[in-house]
Coordinates of C-alpha atoms in Angstrom, one line a residue:
X234 CA -24.6 -120.3 132.3
X235 CA -23.3 -119.1 129.5
X236 CA -22.6 -120.8 126.8
X237 CA -18.8 -120.9 125.1
X238 CA -19.7 -119.3 122.3
X239 CA -21.1 -116.7 124.2
X240 CA -18.2 -116.4 126.6
X241 CA -15.3 -115.8 123.6
X242 CA -18.1 -113.2 121.7
X243 CA -17.5 -111.0 124.7
X244 CA -14.3 -111.1 124.9
X245 CA -13.7 -110.5 121.7
X246 CA -16.1 -107.2 121.6
X247 CA -14.1 -106.2 125.2
X248 CA -10.3 -106.4 123.3
X249 CA -12.1 -104.4 120.0
X250 CA -13.3 -101.2 122.7
X251 CA -9.8 -101.3 124.5
X252 CA -8.2 -100.9 121.0
X253 CA -10.5 -98.2 120.0
X254 CA -10.2 -96.2 122.8
X255 CA -6.3 -96.9 122.8
X256 CA -6.2 -94.8 118.8
X257 CA -8.3 -92.3 120.0
X258 CA -6.4 -90.8 122.6
X259 CA -3.8 -90.8 120.3
X260 CA -5.3 -88.7 117.6
X261 CA -6.5 -86.6 120.2
X262 CA -3.5 -85.9 121.1
X263 CA -1.7 -85.3 117.7
X264 CA -4.8 -82.8 116.5
X265 CA -3.5 -80.9 119.8
X266 CA -0.2 -81.0 118.6
X267 CA -1.2 -79.5 114.7
X268 CA -3.3 -76.7 116.6
X269 CA -0.1 -75.4 118.2
X270 CA 1.9 -75.2 115.2
X271 CA -1.0 -73.7 112.9
X272 CA -0.8 -71.5 115.9
X273 CA 2.3 -70.9 115.7
X274 CA 2.8 -70.3 111.8
X275 CA -0.2 -67.5 112.0
X276 CA 1.8 -65.6 114.4
X277 CA 5.3 -66.0 111.9
X278 CA 3.0 -65.0 109.1
X279 CA 1.3 -61.8 111.4
X280 CA 5.6 -60.5 112.0
X281 CA 6.4 -60.5 108.5
X282 CA 4.0 -57.9 107.3
X283 CA 3.2 -57.4 103.3
X284 CA 6.6 -58.3 101.3
X285 CA 5.0 -61.7 102.1
X286 CA 1.9 -60.7 100.4
X287 CA 3.6 -59.4 97.9
X288 CA 5.7 -62.1 96.9
X289 CA 2.9 -64.4 96.2
X290 CA 1.1 -62.1 94.2
X291 CA 3.9 -62.0 91.8
X292 CA 4.3 -66.0 92.3
X293 CA 0.7 -65.5 91.1
X294 CA 0.7 -63.6 88.6
X295 CA 4.0 -65.2 86.3
X296 CA 2.2 -68.8 86.8
X297 CA -1.1 -66.5 84.6
X298 CA 1.1 -65.1 82.2
X299 CA 3.3 -68.5 81.9
X300 CA -0.3 -69.8 81.3
X301 CA -1.6 -67.3 79.3
X302 CA 1.0 -68.2 76.8
X303 CA 1.7 -69.8 73.6
X304 CA 3.5 -73.2 73.5
X305 CA 6.5 -73.0 70.6
X306 CA 6.4 -75.2 67.6
X307 CA 9.6 -76.5 68.9
X308 CA 9.0 -78.6 72.0
X309 CA 11.9 -79.3 72.5
X310 CA 12.6 -75.2 73.7
X311 CA 9.6 -75.3 75.8
X312 CA 7.8 -71.1 75.6
X313 CA 9.4 -68.7 72.7
X314 CA 11.7 -66.6 74.8
X315 CA 10.0 -64.0 71.6
X316 CA 7.0 -64.1 73.4
X317 CA 8.6 -63.2 76.7
X318 CA 8.2 -59.1 76.6
X319 CA 6.5 -56.5 79.3
X320 CA 3.2 -55.5 76.8
X321 CA 0.4 -57.5 76.5
X322 CA -0.7 -58.7 73.3
X323 CA -3.9 -57.4 72.4
X324 CA -6.7 -60.3 71.3
X325 CA -7.1 -60.9 67.9
X326 CA -10.2 -60.0 66.2
X327 CA -12.8 -61.9 65.9
X328 CA -13.6 -61.9 62.3
X329 CA -17.5 -62.0 62.2
X330 CA -19.8 -63.4 59.6
X331 CA -21.6 -61.8 57.0
X332 CA -25.8 -61.2 57.8
X333 CA -28.2 -62.2 55.6
X334 CA -28.4 -58.8 54.4
X335 CA -24.8 -58.9 53.8
X336 CA -24.7 -61.9 51.6
X337 CA -27.5 -60.9 49.5
X338 CA -25.8 -57.4 48.9
X339 CA -23.1 -59.5 48.3
X340 CA -24.2 -61.9 45.7
X341 CA -26.1 -58.8 44.2
X342 CA -23.1 -57.0 43.4
X343 CA -20.4 -59.9 42.3
X344 CA -19.1 -60.8 38.9
X345 CA -20.9 -57.8 37.8
X346 CA -18.9 -57.1 33.8
X347 CA -19.5 -54.3 31.9
X348 CA -20.5 -54.4 28.2
X349 CA -19.0 -51.9 25.7
X350 CA -22.1 -49.7 25.8
X351 CA -25.7 -49.9 25.9
X352 CA -29.1 -49.5 24.8
X353 CA -32.0 -48.4 26.6
X354 CA -35.5 -48.3 25.9
X355 CA -38.8 -47.3 27.3
X356 CA -41.3 -50.8 28.1
X357 CA -43.7 -49.7 31.0
X358 CA -45.2 -46.5 31.8
X359 CA -46.5 -45.2 35.2
X360 CA -49.0 -42.8 34.9
X361 CA -49.6 -40.5 38.1
X362 CA -52.7 -37.8 38.9
X363 CA -49.7 -35.7 40.1
X364 CA -46.3 -34.9 38.7
X365 CA -43.8 -36.8 40.4
X366 CA -40.8 -34.9 42.1
X367 CA -38.6 -38.0 43.2
X368 CA -37.6 -41.7 43.5
X369 CA -36.0 -43.8 45.4
X370 CA -35.4 -47.9 45.0
X371 CA -33.9 -51.0 46.9
X372 CA -30.3 -52.1 45.9
X373 CA -32.3 -54.8 44.4
X374 CA -35.0 -52.7 43.1
X375 CA -37.8 -54.6 44.0
X376 CA -39.5 -51.9 45.5
X377 CA -39.9 -48.6 44.3
X378 CA -41.3 -45.3 45.6
X379 CA -42.4 -42.1 43.5
X380 CA -43.1 -38.9 45.3
X381 CA -46.0 -37.2 43.5
X382 CA -47.5 -33.4 44.1
X383 CA -50.0 -34.5 45.6
X384 CA -48.8 -35.8 48.8
X385 CA -48.8 -39.5 48.5
X386 CA -46.0 -41.8 48.0
X387 CA -46.6 -45.1 46.0
X388 CA -44.9 -48.3 45.9
X389 CA -44.6 -50.0 43.1
X390 CA -43.8 -53.8 42.3
X391 CA -41.2 -53.6 39.3
X392 CA -40.5 -56.8 38.1
X393 CA -43.9 -57.7 38.1
X394 CA -45.0 -55.0 36.0
X395 CA -41.9 -56.2 33.3
X396 CA -42.3 -59.7 33.5
X397 CA -46.1 -59.3 33.1
X398 CA -48.6 -59.2 30.8
X399 CA -50.6 -56.0 31.6
X400 CA -50.8 -53.4 29.2
X401 CA -51.4 -49.9 29.5
X402 CA -55.2 -49.1 28.1
X403 CA -56.1 -46.8 25.7
X404 CA -56.9 -43.8 28.4
X405 CA -53.8 -44.7 30.4
X406 CA -52.0 -44.2 27.0
X407 CA -53.3 -41.5 26.0
X408 CA -52.7 -39.7 29.4
X409 CA -48.9 -40.8 29.0
X410 CA -48.6 -39.9 25.7
X411 CA -48.2 -43.0 24.0
X412 CA -49.7 -43.6 20.9
X413 CA -48.0 -46.1 18.7
X414 CA -47.5 -49.4 20.3
X415 CA -47.5 -51.5 23.4
X416 CA -46.6 -50.1 27.1
X417 CA -46.3 -52.2 29.1
X418 CA -48.4 -51.7 33.4
X419 CA -46.5 -51.7 36.5
X420 CA -47.9 -52.9 39.8
X421 CA -48.6 -51.2 42.9
X422 CA -48.0 -52.6 46.1
X423 CA -49.5 -49.7 48.7
X424 CA -49.8 -46.2 48.9
X425 CA -49.7 -43.7 51.8
X426 CA -50.5 -39.8 52.3
X427 CA -47.1 -38.2 53.4
X428 CA -48.3 -36.0 56.3
X429 CA -47.8 -32.1 57.1
X430 CA -46.1 -31.3 60.6
X431 CA -49.0 -32.3 62.8
X432 CA -50.1 -29.3 65.0
X433 CA -50.1 -29.9 68.7
X434 CA -53.2 -27.6 69.2
X435 CA -55.4 -29.0 66.5
X436 CA -58.7 -30.8 67.1
X437 CA -58.9 -34.6 67.0
X438 CA -61.4 -34.6 64.6
X439 CA -59.4 -32.8 62.2
X440 CA -58.2 -34.2 59.4
X441 CA -54.0 -34.0 59.2
X442 CA -53.1 -32.2 55.6
X443 CA -51.1 -33.6 53.3
X444 CA -46.9 -32.7 52.2
X445 CA -45.7 -32.9 48.6
X446 CA -42.4 -35.2 49.1
X447 CA -39.7 -33.7 47.0
X448 CA -36.9 -35.4 48.5
X449 CA -36.9 -39.6 48.5
X450 CA -34.3 -42.2 50.3
X451 CA -34.8 -45.8 50.6
X452 CA -32.4 -48.7 53.0
X453 CA -31.1 -50.8 50.8
X454 CA -32.8 -53.7 52.3
X455 CA -36.0 -51.2 52.0
X456 CA -36.5 -51.9 55.9
X457 CA -37.3 -48.4 55.9
X458 CA -37.5 -44.9 53.8
X459 CA -37.2 -41.1 54.3
X460 CA -39.2 -38.2 52.6
X461 CA -38.4 -34.6 52.5
X462 CA -41.5 -32.3 52.5
X463 CA -42.1 -29.6 51.5
X464 CA -43.0 -27.8 54.7
X465 CA -39.0 -28.6 55.5
X466 CA -38.9 -31.7 57.8
X467 CA -38.1 -35.2 56.5
X468 CA -40.1 -38.0 57.8
X469 CA -39.3 -41.8 58.7
X470 CA -41.4 -44.4 57.1
X471 CA -41.3 -48.2 57.7
X472 CA -41.6 -50.1 54.4
X473 CA -41.2 -53.6 54.4
X474 CA -43.1 -54.5 57.4
X475 CA -46.5 -52.1 58.1
X476 CA -45.4 -50.1 55.1
X477 CA -46.4 -46.0 55.4
X478 CA -46.3 -46.1 59.2
X479 CA -44.9 -42.9 60.5
X480 CA -41.8 -44.3 63.0
X481 CA -39.7 -40.1 63.8
X482 CA -40.2 -36.9 61.9
X483 CA -36.4 -34.8 61.5
X484 CA -37.1 -31.2 61.7
X485 CA -34.9 -28.0 60.8
X486 CA -35.1 -27.2 57.7
X487 CA -37.0 -23.6 56.4
X488 CA -38.1 -24.8 52.4
X489 CA -38.5 -27.8 51.2
X490 CA -35.4 -30.5 51.4
X491 CA -34.3 -30.6 48.1
X492 CA -32.2 -33.7 48.6
X493 CA -31.2 -36.8 50.2
X494 CA -28.2 -39.0 50.3
X495 CA -27.7 -42.0 53.1
X496 CA -24.5 -42.9 54.4
X497 CA -22.3 -45.4 53.3
X498 CA -22.8 -47.5 56.7
X499 CA -26.5 -46.9 56.8
X500 CA -26.7 -45.2 60.5
X501 CA -27.4 -41.6 59.2
X502 CA -28.0 -39.4 56.2
X503 CA -27.8 -35.7 55.1
X504 CA -30.1 -33.6 53.5
X505 CA -30.3 -30.0 51.3
X506 CA -32.7 -27.6 51.7
X507 CA -34.0 -24.5 49.7
X508 CA -32.9 -22.2 52.3
X509 CA -28.9 -23.4 52.1
X510 CA -28.3 -25.3 54.4
X511 CA -27.3 -28.8 54.1
X512 CA -27.7 -30.9 57.3
X513 CA -26.1 -34.4 58.8
X514 CA -28.4 -36.9 60.7
X515 CA -28.2 -39.4 63.4
X516 CA -30.9 -42.3 62.6
X517 CA -29.9 -44.2 65.6
X518 CA -30.9 -41.1 68.3
X519 CA -33.1 -39.0 65.5
X520 CA -30.8 -35.9 66.8
X521 CA -29.1 -33.0 64.2
X522 CA -25.7 -34.1 63.9
X523 CA -23.8 -31.3 62.0
X524 CA -25.2 -27.9 59.4
X525 CA -23.3 -27.5 56.3
X526 CA -23.8 -23.9 55.4
X527 CA -22.6 -22.3 52.4
X528 CA -23.7 -18.9 51.0
X529 CA -27.4 -19.2 51.1
X530 CA -28.3 -20.7 47.4
X531 CA -31.3 -23.4 46.8
X532 CA -29.3 -26.1 47.4
X533 CA -29.9 -28.6 44.9
X534 CA -28.3 -32.1 45.4
X535 CA -26.8 -34.1 47.8
X536 CA -24.3 -36.6 47.2
X537 CA -21.6 -38.9 49.3
X538 CA -18.5 -39.7 46.9
X539 CA -18.9 -43.1 46.2
X540 CA -15.8 -45.7 48.5
X541 CA -14.6 -48.6 45.3
X542 CA -12.7 -50.7 47.5
X543 CA -10.9 -51.7 44.1
X544 CA -10.2 -47.8 43.2
X545 CA -7.3 -47.2 42.3
X546 CA -7.0 -43.6 41.3
X547 CA -6.2 -44.1 37.8
X548 CA -8.5 -43.7 34.6
X549 CA -7.5 -45.9 32.2
X550 CA -9.2 -44.7 29.5
X551 CA -7.9 -41.1 29.7
X552 CA -4.3 -40.0 28.5
X553 CA -3.2 -37.2 31.3
X554 CA -0.7 -36.2 28.9
X555 CA -3.0 -34.1 27.1
X556 CA -5.1 -32.5 29.6
X557 CA -3.4 -32.1 32.2
X558 CA 0.1 -29.6 32.4
X559 CA 2.8 -30.2 33.6
X560 CA 2.9 -29.9 37.1
X561 CA 5.2 -31.3 40.5
X562 CA 3.6 -33.7 43.3
X563 CA 3.5 -32.0 46.2
X564 CA 4.9 -33.7 49.5
X565 CA 1.4 -34.2 50.8
X566 CA -0.3 -35.7 48.0
X567 CA 2.7 -38.0 46.8
X568 CA 1.6 -39.3 42.9
X569 CA 2.0 -42.8 41.6
X570 CA 4.4 -43.2 38.5
X571 CA 1.5 -44.5 35.9
X572 CA -0.5 -41.1 37.2
X573 CA 2.4 -38.5 36.9
X574 CA 4.3 -39.8 33.9
X575 CA 7.4 -38.2 33.0
X576 CA 8.4 -34.7 34.4
X577 CA 11.4 -34.0 32.4
X578 CA 10.0 -34.9 29.3
X579 CA 8.7 -32.4 26.0
X580 CA 6.2 -29.3 27.4
X581 CA 2.2 -29.9 26.3
X582 CA 1.6 -30.3 22.5
X583 CA -1.9 -28.5 22.4
X584 CA -2.4 -29.1 19.0
X585 CA -4.0 -32.5 19.7
X586 CA -6.7 -31.2 21.6
X587 CA -9.1 -29.9 19.6
X588 CA -12.6 -29.3 20.7
X589 CA -15.5 -31.4 18.8
X590 CA -15.8 -31.9 15.8
X591 CA -19.1 -29.7 14.9
X592 CA -21.1 -29.8 11.6
X593 CA -21.7 -26.8 9.0
X594 CA -25.4 -26.5 10.4
X595 CA -24.1 -26.9 13.8
X596 CA -21.9 -24.2 13.8
X597 CA -24.1 -20.7 14.2
X598 CA -24.6 -22.8 17.4
X599 CA -21.9 -20.8 19.1
X600 CA -22.3 -18.1 21.3
X601 CA -19.1 -16.7 22.8
X602 CA -21.5 -15.4 25.6
X603 CA -22.0 -19.0 26.5
X604 CA -18.5 -21.1 25.0
X605 CA -15.2 -21.0 26.6
X606 CA -12.4 -19.1 25.4
X607 CA -10.2 -21.5 23.6
X608 CA -7.4 -19.2 24.6
X609 CA -8.0 -19.3 28.3
X610 CA -6.6 -22.4 28.6
X611 CA -3.1 -22.3 26.8
X612 CA -2.4 -18.7 28.7
X613 CA -3.3 -20.7 32.1
X614 CA -0.9 -24.0 31.1
X615 CA 2.1 -21.7 30.4
X616 CA 1.5 -19.8 33.9
X617 CA 1.6 -23.7 35.7
X618 CA 4.9 -24.4 33.6
X619 CA 6.7 -20.4 34.4
X620 CA 5.9 -21.5 38.4
X621 CA 7.3 -25.1 38.4
X622 CA 11.7 -25.4 39.6
X623 CA 14.5 -25.0 37.5
X624 CA 15.1 -28.4 37.3
X625 CA 11.7 -29.6 36.2
X626 CA 11.7 -26.2 33.1
X627 CA 11.1 -27.9 29.9
X628 CA 13.4 -27.1 26.8
X629 CA 13.0 -23.1 25.7
X630 CA 11.7 -21.7 28.9
X631 CA 13.5 -19.6 31.1
X632 CA 14.2 -21.3 34.3
X633 CA 12.2 -18.9 37.0
X634 CA 12.2 -18.7 40.5
X635 CA 12.4 -21.1 42.7
X636 CA 9.0 -21.8 44.2
X637 CA 7.6 -21.3 47.9
X638 CA 6.9 -24.0 50.6
X639 CA 3.1 -22.8 50.3
X640 CA 3.5 -21.1 47.5
X641 CA -0.4 -18.7 47.0
X642 CA -3.0 -20.2 44.7
X643 CA -2.6 -19.1 40.9
X644 CA -6.0 -17.8 39.7
X645 CA -6.2 -18.3 35.9
X646 CA -6.8 -15.7 33.7
X647 CA -10.2 -17.2 33.2
X648 CA -11.3 -17.4 36.8
X649 CA -9.2 -13.9 38.4
X650 CA -11.3 -11.4 35.5
X651 CA -14.3 -14.2 35.4
X652 CA -17.9 -12.3 35.4
X653 CA -19.1 -15.0 37.5
X654 CA -18.8 -13.1 40.8
X655 CA -18.2 -15.0 44.5
X656 CA -21.5 -14.8 46.0
X657 CA -21.5 -13.8 49.9
X658 CA -20.6 -15.8 52.4
X659 CA -19.3 -18.0 50.0
X660 CA -16.3 -20.7 50.5
X661 CA -12.9 -19.9 48.5
X662 CA -12.4 -22.1 45.6
X663 CA -10.0 -24.8 46.4
X664 CA -6.6 -24.5 46.6
X665 CA -3.6 -27.3 46.0
X666 CA -2.4 -27.2 50.0
X667 CA -6.1 -27.2 51.3
X668 CA -7.3 -30.4 48.6
X669 CA -3.8 -32.7 49.1
X670 CA -5.3 -32.3 53.2
X671 CA -9.1 -33.7 52.5
X672 CA -10.1 -37.3 52.8
X673 CA -11.4 -39.5 50.6
X674 CA -14.9 -38.8 52.7
X675 CA -15.8 -35.9 51.1
X676 CA -19.2 -35.0 50.4
X677 CA -21.3 -32.7 47.5
X678 CA -23.7 -30.0 47.5
X679 CA -24.6 -28.0 44.5
X680 CA -26.4 -24.6 44.1
X681 CA -28.7 -23.6 42.1
X682 CA -27.3 -20.7 41.0
X683 CA -23.7 -22.8 39.9
X684 CA -21.8 -23.1 42.7
X685 CA -20.6 -26.8 43.5
X686 CA -18.4 -27.2 46.5
X687 CA -17.0 -29.8 48.7
X688 CA -17.0 -30.9 52.4
X689 CA -14.5 -33.1 53.9
X690 CA -16.6 -34.7 56.7
X691 CA -13.7 -35.0 59.1
X692 CA -13.5 -31.5 60.0
X693 CA -16.3 -29.9 61.5
X694 CA -14.9 -26.6 62.0
X695 CA -17.0 -23.6 60.6
X696 CA -15.1 -22.1 57.1
X697 CA -12.4 -25.1 57.6
X698 CA -12.9 -28.5 55.0
X699 CA -14.6 -26.7 52.4
X700 CA -14.3 -25.4 49.3
X701 CA -16.1 -24.7 45.9
X702 CA -15.5 -25.7 42.6
X703 CA -13.9 -22.8 39.9
X704 CA -16.6 -21.3 37.8
X705 CA -15.5 -20.2 34.3
X706 CA -16.0 -16.9 32.8
X707 CA -18.8 -18.2 30.1
X708 CA -20.5 -20.6 32.8
X709 CA -24.2 -19.6 33.3
X710 CA -25.0 -19.5 36.9
X711 CA -27.9 -22.4 36.8
X712 CA -27.8 -26.0 38.3
X713 CA -30.3 -28.6 39.4
X714 CA -28.7 -31.3 39.1
X715 CA -25.2 -32.5 39.9
X716 CA -24.0 -36.8 41.0
X717 CA -20.8 -38.4 40.8
X718 CA -19.6 -41.3 38.8
X719 CA -19.9 -44.9 39.8
X720 CA -15.9 -44.7 41.0
X721 CA -16.2 -41.1 42.5
X722 CA -13.5 -39.8 40.8
X723 CA -15.3 -37.2 38.7
X724 CA -18.6 -34.7 38.9
X725 CA -21.2 -34.5 36.9
X726 CA -22.4 -30.9 36.2
X727 CA -25.8 -30.0 34.8
X728 CA -26.2 -26.7 33.0
X729 CA -28.3 -23.9 32.1
X730 CA -27.0 -23.8 28.5
X731 CA -27.6 -27.6 27.3
X732 CA -23.9 -28.7 28.4
X733 CA -22.9 -31.3 30.9
X734 CA -19.4 -30.4 33.1
X735 CA -17.6 -33.5 33.9
X736 CA -15.0 -32.3 37.0
X737 CA -12.1 -34.9 37.8
X738 CA -11.9 -35.0 41.3
X739 CA -9.2 -37.6 42.0
X740 CA -7.0 -37.5 45.2
X741 CA -4.2 -39.8 43.7
X742 CA -4.4 -39.2 40.4
X743 CA -2.3 -35.7 38.4
X744 CA -5.1 -32.6 38.6
X745 CA -4.9 -29.4 37.3
X746 CA -2.8 -27.5 39.9
X747 CA -3.3 -30.1 42.5
X748 CA -6.9 -29.2 42.3
X749 CA -10.3 -30.5 40.7
X750 CA -10.4 -29.3 37.4
X751 CA -12.7 -29.5 34.2
X752 CA -11.8 -32.9 32.4
X753 CA -14.3 -32.4 29.9
X754 CA -17.8 -30.4 28.3
X755 CA -20.8 -32.5 27.2
X756 CA -22.3 -30.2 24.6
X757 CA -26.3 -31.5 23.5
X758 CA -28.0 -29.4 20.6
X759 CA -29.0 -26.0 21.3
X760 CA -32.1 -26.4 21.2
X761 CA -32.8 -29.1 23.2
X762 CA -32.9 -26.6 26.2
X763 CA -31.7 -26.8 30.2
X764 CA -30.7 -30.1 31.6
X765 CA -32.6 -30.7 34.8
X766 CA -31.1 -34.2 35.6
X767 CA -28.0 -36.1 35.4
X768 CA -27.1 -39.9 36.5
X769 CA -24.3 -41.9 36.0
X770 CA -24.4 -45.3 35.0
X771 CA -23.0 -48.1 37.3
X772 CA -19.9 -49.1 34.1
X773 CA -18.7 -45.4 35.8
X774 CA -18.1 -45.0 31.9
X775 CA -21.8 -44.1 31.0
X776 CA -24.3 -41.0 31.7
X777 CA -27.7 -39.9 30.7
X778 CA -28.7 -36.3 31.0
X779 CA -32.2 -35.1 30.7
X780 CA -33.3 -32.2 28.5
X781 CA -37.2 -30.7 27.8
X782 CA -37.0 -33.0 24.1
X783 CA -35.0 -36.0 25.2
X784 CA -32.9 -38.3 27.7
X785 CA -29.3 -38.4 25.6
X786 CA -26.9 -41.6 26.7
X787 CA -23.0 -40.0 26.6
X788 CA -20.2 -42.4 26.8
X789 CA -18.0 -39.8 28.6
X790 CA -14.9 -42.4 28.4
X791 CA -15.4 -42.2 24.5
X792 CA -16.8 -38.3 24.0
X793 CA -14.5 -35.8 23.2
X794 CA -11.3 -37.9 22.8
X795 CA -9.4 -38.6 19.5
X796 CA -9.3 -42.0 17.7
X797 CA -6.6 -44.4 17.3
X798 CA -5.0 -42.4 14.4
X799 CA -5.6 -39.4 16.3
X800 CA -8.4 -37.6 14.4
X801 CA -11.1 -36.5 16.4
X802 CA -14.8 -38.4 16.1
X803 CA -17.4 -36.5 14.1
X804 CA -21.0 -36.3 13.8
X805 CA -23.3 -37.3 17.0
X806 CA -21.5 -39.0 19.9
X807 CA -24.5 -39.6 21.9
X808 CA -27.8 -42.0 21.9
X809 CA -31.3 -41.1 22.2
X810 CA -33.2 -42.9 24.9
X811 CA -37.0 -43.1 23.5
X812 CA -40.1 -43.0 25.9
X813 CA -39.7 -39.3 27.1
X814 CA -41.3 -36.6 25.3
X815 CA -41.5 -32.9 26.7
X816 CA -41.8 -31.5 29.9
X817 CA -38.9 -31.3 32.9
X818 CA -37.3 -34.8 33.8
X819 CA -37.0 -34.4 37.7
X820 CA -35.2 -37.4 39.1
X821 CA -33.8 -40.6 36.8
X822 CA -32.1 -43.6 38.4
X823 CA -30.0 -46.9 37.4
X824 CA -30.0 -49.9 39.4
X825 CA -26.3 -51.6 40.7
X826 CA -26.7 -54.1 38.0
X827 CA -27.5 -51.3 35.4
X828 CA -31.0 -53.6 34.1
X829 CA -33.5 -50.5 34.7
X830 CA -32.9 -46.9 34.1
X831 CA -36.5 -45.1 35.9
X832 CA -37.0 -41.8 34.9
X833 CA -39.8 -39.2 36.6
X834 CA -41.6 -35.9 35.5
X835 CA -41.3 -32.8 37.1
X836 CA -40.2 -29.3 37.8
X837 CA -39.8 -29.8 41.5
X838 CA -40.7 -26.3 42.6
X839 CA -38.9 -24.5 40.2
X840 CA -40.7 -23.9 36.7
X841 CA -41.7 -26.0 33.0
X842 CA -44.6 -28.6 32.6
X843 CA -44.6 -32.2 33.9
X844 CA -45.8 -35.5 31.9
X845 CA -47.5 -36.9 35.1
X846 CA -45.1 -40.4 33.8
X847 CA -42.7 -42.3 34.9
X848 CA -41.4 -44.4 32.5
X849 CA -39.3 -47.8 33.1
X850 CA -36.5 -48.1 30.5
X851 CA -34.8 -51.6 30.0
X852 CA -30.7 -51.4 29.3
X853 CA -29.4 -54.3 27.2
X854 CA -25.9 -54.6 27.2
X855 CA -23.8 -54.3 23.1
X856 CA -20.5 -56.4 23.5

């Protein structure tokens, strides 16, 4: 028989099993009821159709919008009522941090203070076995490239040379023409060949012929460089890593590539050739983007207008009332009050504007064939004042009829009867209506016949968005160098008769007839020869120009301007930069901090002799 404890355990076990059976029955009934209700709800939802689905979607969208809207600053108001609008707000763009290259450029170009003047002296000479056609440098000037007629490109370290104690040997000094004093020698990093166009039919055993580079350009951080060749193609080399490795070839020009200019974003570049065409290239794809065709003359210079964020269009060192006729502002190009002055004041006093004073020994250099007519400007201003509306007429002049909305461009006497005939297929002269629609993003090209053309890069239609600067009657048709000023407000054009034309091309300032005008003319001694190269200093005031005899430093801001007493300055208004003696200067470079001036000697395939020497000049400040 079982004990009492075993009997009690059996009774408890039997009871628990009975309760579990009852609970399972109840749960089964409840599940059947829920299934029946779910099936009924599904049938009802099918009969309602798509209306309920759309309502649910709208409710979900409202909930998303409410979650996306920011809260109001006042907690009691909840969500701001101003934010409830049917328009979707675009996300705020995230401001990206500067790259290491951008940080270096910012630090390099920040806190620059320009002195009153400079003194320039040659301290380093680089002898070459052949004439040097072109130069290029990085932004910080740690890499300097030279392209010579022997087909080689050389990379030099300027700072090691100027800071070291290695001087030229006696044969090197004789080669460079430096016979007196000591001259430091530069340090070369490496050199590589500039190959000509590869012939696909040539055998592998044949050596690739070399081609002379006629133009060079370099990335600001010296990552790559471009070399425009004598055959018409452009080579792309690596520079900092694996120097001299040929990466790509840009074919397109039919003749030497005389100029290269890199875009501001460094994603493309422009090239100018002897075939009279300028081309735009895309570095990301390696394709040709656009062709700028002028009139077939050999192009000598090309440059993109510098973009200065702090440039307001006003040159503080120029009195506009002494150089500009009274012209009302056009509707498409509103002028600032400080630029225009008062239009209802007195007429222009031309007696104060006089040519620079010349000594008795220089009076014999005047030649009516090559100098401007002194009466041309006076007649030009009278024509312009006569075109003003009646309420704008100065005292003493007869009121003229109202000016039409689209007046034709006025041709002054010096241009209408100009002995310089317009070349065939040349762009038209810039007129006020066309030029006021130009954007600040302008491309400048100069031809060897003296013509300087401006291109609006936004316009791609042939013959549109382009115009050339007018040439005076006595301007000799020759130009091998032209450049922009540092602020992009002026263009310096070197001429054959030892002069440099300074053009005012501002879009926001008061210009002559609303178009670019000749601001002034800088005259070198007549015996100095042709102006072969011009380069602007980064301060926007100084200019270096090279002739056969010397390199001269001009202060464009003060040259030809009267002093505080209203008298014109007498004597020599330029400084001689020593070092270069004889030969043709092919190119000059000035770094962005105005520490060094570098000059190369070559005839660039035109005419003249070369010294086969590259000079590095130290620029010192005069406060």
